[in-house]
CSV table of N, CA, C and O in Angstrom, one decimal:
chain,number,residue,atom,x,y,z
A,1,UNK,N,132.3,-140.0,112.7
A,1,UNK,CA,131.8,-139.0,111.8
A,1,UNK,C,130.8,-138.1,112.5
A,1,UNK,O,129.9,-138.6,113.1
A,2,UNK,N,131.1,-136.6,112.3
A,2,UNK,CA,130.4,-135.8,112.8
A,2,UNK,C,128.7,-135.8,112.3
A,2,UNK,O,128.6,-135.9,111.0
A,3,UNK,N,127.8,-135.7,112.9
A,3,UNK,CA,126.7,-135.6,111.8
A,3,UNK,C,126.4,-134.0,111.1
A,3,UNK,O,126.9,-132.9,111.5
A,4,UNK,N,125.6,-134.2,110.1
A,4,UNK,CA,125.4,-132.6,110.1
A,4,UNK,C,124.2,-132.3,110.5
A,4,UNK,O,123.1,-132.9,110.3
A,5,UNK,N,124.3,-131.0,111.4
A,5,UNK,CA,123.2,-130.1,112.1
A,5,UNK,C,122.1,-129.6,111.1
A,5,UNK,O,121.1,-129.3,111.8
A,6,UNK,N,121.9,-129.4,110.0
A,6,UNK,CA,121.0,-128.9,109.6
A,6,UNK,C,120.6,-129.8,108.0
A,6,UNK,O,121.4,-130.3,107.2
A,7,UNK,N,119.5,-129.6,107.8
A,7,UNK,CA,119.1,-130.8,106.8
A,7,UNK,C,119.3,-130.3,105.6
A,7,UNK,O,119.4,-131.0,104.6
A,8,UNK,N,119.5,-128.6,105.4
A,8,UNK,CA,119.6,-127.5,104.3
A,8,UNK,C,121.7,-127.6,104.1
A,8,UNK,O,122.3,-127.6,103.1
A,9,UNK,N,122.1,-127.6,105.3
A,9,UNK,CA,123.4,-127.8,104.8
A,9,UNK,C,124.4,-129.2,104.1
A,9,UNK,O,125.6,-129.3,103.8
A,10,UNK,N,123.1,-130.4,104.1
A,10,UNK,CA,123.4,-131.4,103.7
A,10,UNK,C,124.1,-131.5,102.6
A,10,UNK,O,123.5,-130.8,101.8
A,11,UNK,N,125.3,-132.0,101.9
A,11,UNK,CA,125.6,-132.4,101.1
A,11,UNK,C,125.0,-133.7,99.8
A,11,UNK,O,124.0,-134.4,100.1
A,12,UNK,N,125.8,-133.7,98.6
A,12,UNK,CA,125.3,-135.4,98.1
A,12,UNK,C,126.0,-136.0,98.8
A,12,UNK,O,126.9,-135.6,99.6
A,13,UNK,N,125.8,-137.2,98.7
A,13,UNK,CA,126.3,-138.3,98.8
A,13,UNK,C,127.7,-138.9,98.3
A,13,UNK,O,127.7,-139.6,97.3
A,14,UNK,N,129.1,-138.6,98.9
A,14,UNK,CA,130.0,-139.0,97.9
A,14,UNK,C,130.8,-140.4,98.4
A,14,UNK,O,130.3,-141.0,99.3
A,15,UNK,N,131.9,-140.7,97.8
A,15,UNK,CA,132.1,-141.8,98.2
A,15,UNK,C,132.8,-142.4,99.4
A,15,UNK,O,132.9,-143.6,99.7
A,16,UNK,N,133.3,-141.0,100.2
A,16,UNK,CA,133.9,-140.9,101.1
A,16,UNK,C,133.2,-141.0,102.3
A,16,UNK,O,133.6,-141.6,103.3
A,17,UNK,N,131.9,-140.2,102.2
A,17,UNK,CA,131.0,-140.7,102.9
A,17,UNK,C,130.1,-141.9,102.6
A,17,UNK,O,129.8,-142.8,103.4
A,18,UNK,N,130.0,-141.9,101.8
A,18,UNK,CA,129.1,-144.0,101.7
A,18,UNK,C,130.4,-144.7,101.9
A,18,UNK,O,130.3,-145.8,101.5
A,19,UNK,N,131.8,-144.5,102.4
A,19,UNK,CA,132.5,-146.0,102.8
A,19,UNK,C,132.4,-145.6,104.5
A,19,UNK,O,132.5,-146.6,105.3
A,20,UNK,N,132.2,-144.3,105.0
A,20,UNK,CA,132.1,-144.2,106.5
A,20,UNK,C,131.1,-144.5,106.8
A,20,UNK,O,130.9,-145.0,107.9
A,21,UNK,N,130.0,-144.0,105.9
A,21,UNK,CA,128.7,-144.7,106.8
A,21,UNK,C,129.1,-146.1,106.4
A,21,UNK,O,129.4,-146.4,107.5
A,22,UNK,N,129.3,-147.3,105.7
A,22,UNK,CA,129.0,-148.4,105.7
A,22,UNK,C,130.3,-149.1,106.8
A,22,UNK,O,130.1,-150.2,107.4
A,23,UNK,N,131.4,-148.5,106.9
A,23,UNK,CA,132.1,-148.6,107.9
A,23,UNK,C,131.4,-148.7,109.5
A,23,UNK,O,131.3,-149.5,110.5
A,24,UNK,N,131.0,-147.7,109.2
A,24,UNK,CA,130.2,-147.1,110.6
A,24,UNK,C,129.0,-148.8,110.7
A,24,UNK,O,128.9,-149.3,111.8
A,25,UNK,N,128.3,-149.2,109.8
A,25,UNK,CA,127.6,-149.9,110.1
A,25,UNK,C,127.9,-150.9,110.3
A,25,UNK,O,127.0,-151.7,110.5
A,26,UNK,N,128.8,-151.1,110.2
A,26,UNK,CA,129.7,-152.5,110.2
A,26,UNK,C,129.7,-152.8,111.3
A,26,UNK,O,129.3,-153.8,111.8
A,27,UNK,N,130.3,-151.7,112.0
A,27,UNK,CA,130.9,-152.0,113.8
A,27,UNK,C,129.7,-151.7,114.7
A,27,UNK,O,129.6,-152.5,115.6
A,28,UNK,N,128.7,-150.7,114.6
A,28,UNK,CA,127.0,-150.8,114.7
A,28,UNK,C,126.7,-152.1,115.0
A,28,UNK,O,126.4,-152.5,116.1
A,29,UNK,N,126.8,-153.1,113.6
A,29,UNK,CA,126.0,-154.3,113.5
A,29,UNK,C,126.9,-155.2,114.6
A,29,UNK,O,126.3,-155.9,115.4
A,30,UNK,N,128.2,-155.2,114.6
A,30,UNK,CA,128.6,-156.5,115.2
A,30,UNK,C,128.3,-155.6,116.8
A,30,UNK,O,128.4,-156.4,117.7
A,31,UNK,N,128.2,-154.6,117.2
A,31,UNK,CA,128.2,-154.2,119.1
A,31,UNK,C,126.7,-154.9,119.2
A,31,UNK,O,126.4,-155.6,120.2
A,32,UNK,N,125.8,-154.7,118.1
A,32,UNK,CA,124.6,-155.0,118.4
A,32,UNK,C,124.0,-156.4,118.5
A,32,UNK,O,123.5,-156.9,119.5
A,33,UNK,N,124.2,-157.3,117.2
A,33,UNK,CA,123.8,-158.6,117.1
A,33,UNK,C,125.0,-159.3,117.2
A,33,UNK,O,126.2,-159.1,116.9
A,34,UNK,N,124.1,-160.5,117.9
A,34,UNK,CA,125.9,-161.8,117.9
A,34,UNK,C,126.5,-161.9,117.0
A,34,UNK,O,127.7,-161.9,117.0
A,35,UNK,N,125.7,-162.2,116.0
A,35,UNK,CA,126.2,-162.8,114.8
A,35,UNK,C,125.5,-161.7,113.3
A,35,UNK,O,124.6,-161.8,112.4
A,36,UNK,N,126.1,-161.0,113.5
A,36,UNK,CA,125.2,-160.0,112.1
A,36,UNK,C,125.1,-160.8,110.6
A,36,UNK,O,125.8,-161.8,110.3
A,37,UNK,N,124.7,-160.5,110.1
A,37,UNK,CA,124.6,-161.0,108.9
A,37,UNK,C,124.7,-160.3,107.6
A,37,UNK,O,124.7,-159.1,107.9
A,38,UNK,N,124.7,-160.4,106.5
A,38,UNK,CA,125.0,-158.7,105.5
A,38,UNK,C,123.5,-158.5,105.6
A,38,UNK,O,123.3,-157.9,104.5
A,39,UNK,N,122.5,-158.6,106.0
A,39,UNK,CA,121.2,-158.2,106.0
A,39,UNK,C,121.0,-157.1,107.2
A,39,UNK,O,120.4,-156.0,107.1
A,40,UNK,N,121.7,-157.7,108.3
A,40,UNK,CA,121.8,-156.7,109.4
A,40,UNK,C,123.0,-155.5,109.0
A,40,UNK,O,123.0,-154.3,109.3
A,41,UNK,N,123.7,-156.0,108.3
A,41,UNK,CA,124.8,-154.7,107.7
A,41,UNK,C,124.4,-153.4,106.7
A,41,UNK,O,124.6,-152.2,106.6
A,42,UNK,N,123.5,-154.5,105.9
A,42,UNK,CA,122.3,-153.5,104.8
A,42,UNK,C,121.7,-152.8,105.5
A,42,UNK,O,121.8,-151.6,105.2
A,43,UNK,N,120.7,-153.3,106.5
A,43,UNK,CA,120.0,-152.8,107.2
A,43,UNK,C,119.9,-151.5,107.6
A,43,UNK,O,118.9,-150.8,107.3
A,44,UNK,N,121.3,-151.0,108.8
A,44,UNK,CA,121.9,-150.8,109.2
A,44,UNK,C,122.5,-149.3,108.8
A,44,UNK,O,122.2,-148.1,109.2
A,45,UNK,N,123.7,-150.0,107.3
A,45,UNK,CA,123.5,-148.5,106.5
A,45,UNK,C,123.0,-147.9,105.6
A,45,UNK,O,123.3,-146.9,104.9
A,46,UNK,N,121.5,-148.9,105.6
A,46,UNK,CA,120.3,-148.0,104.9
A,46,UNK,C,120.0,-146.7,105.9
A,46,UNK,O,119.9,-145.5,105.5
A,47,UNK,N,119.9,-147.3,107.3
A,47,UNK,CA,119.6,-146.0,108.0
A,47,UNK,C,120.2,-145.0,108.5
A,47,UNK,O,119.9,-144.0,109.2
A,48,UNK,N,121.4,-145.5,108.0
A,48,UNK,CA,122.7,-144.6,108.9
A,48,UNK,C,122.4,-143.1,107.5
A,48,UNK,O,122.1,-141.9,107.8
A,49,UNK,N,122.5,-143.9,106.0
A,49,UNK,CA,122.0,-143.1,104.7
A,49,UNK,C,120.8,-141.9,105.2
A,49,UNK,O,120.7,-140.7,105.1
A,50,UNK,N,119.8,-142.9,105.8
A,50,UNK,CA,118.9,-141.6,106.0
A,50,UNK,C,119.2,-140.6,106.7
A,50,UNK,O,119.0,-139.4,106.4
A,51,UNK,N,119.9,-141.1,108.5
A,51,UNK,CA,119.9,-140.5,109.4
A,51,UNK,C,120.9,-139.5,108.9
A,51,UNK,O,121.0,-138.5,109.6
A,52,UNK,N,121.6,-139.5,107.9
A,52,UNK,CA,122.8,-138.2,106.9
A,52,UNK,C,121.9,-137.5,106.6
A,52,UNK,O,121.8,-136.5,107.3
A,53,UNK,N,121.3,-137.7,105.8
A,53,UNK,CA,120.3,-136.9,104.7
A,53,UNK,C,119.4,-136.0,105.6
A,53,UNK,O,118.9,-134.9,105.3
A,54,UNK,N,119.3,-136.9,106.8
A,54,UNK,CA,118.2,-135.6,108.0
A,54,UNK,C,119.1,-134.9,109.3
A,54,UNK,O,118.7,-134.0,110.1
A,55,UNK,N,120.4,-135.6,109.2
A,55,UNK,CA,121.4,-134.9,110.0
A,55,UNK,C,121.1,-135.5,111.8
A,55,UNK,O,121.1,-135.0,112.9
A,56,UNK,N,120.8,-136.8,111.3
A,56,UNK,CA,120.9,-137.3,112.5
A,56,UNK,C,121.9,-137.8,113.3
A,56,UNK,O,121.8,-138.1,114.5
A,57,UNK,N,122.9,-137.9,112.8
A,57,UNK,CA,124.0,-139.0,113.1
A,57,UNK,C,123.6,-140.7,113.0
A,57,UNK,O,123.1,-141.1,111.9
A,58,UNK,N,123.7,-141.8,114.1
A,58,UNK,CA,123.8,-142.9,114.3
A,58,UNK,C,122.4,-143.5,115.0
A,58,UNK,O,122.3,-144.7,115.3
A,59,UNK,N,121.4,-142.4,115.3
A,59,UNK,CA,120.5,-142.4,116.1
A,59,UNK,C,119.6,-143.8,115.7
A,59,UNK,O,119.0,-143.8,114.6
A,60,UNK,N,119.6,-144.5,116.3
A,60,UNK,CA,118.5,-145.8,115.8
A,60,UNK,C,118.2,-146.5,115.2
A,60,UNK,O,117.1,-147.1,114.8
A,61,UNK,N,119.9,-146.3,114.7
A,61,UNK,CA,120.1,-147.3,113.4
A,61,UNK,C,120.3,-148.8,113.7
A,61,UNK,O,120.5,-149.6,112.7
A,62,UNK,N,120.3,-149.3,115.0
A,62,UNK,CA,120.1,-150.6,115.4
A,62,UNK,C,119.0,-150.9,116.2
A,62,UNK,O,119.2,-151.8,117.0
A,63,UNK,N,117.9,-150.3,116.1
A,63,UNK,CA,116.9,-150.2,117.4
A,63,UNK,C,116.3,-151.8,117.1
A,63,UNK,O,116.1,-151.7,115.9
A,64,UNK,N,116.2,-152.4,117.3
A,64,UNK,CA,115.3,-153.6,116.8
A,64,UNK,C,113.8,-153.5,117.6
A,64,UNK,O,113.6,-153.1,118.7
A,65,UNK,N,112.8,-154.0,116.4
A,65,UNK,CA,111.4,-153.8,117.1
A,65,UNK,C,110.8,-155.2,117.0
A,65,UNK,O,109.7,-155.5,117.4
């Protein structure tokens, strides 16, 4: 999924996109943790949700601190 470049050309939220971002986090979580868990899945496409909304793409949606 392409991100979008500008925070003003953002769309809502529809369903097509919340099943690719949570798609998207799915395969995020398992490259990242051995064993993900739906906590690391939640996680995950909570931030994938933001990084849409600010037109980030996938940017550090698994960073662990």
């Amino acid at each position: 999924m392409a991100p979008i470049t500008q925070f003003t050309q953002n769309q809502r939220m529809n369903e097509d996109t919340s099943k690719q971002l949570f798609d998207l986090a799915v395969d995020l979580a398992y490259q990242a943790f051995e064993e993900p868990s739906d906590d690391h899945i939640k996680g995950v496409y909570l931030r994938l949700v933001i990084n849409h909304q600010w037109g980030l793409g996938d940017s550090g949606a698994v960073t662990v601190h």
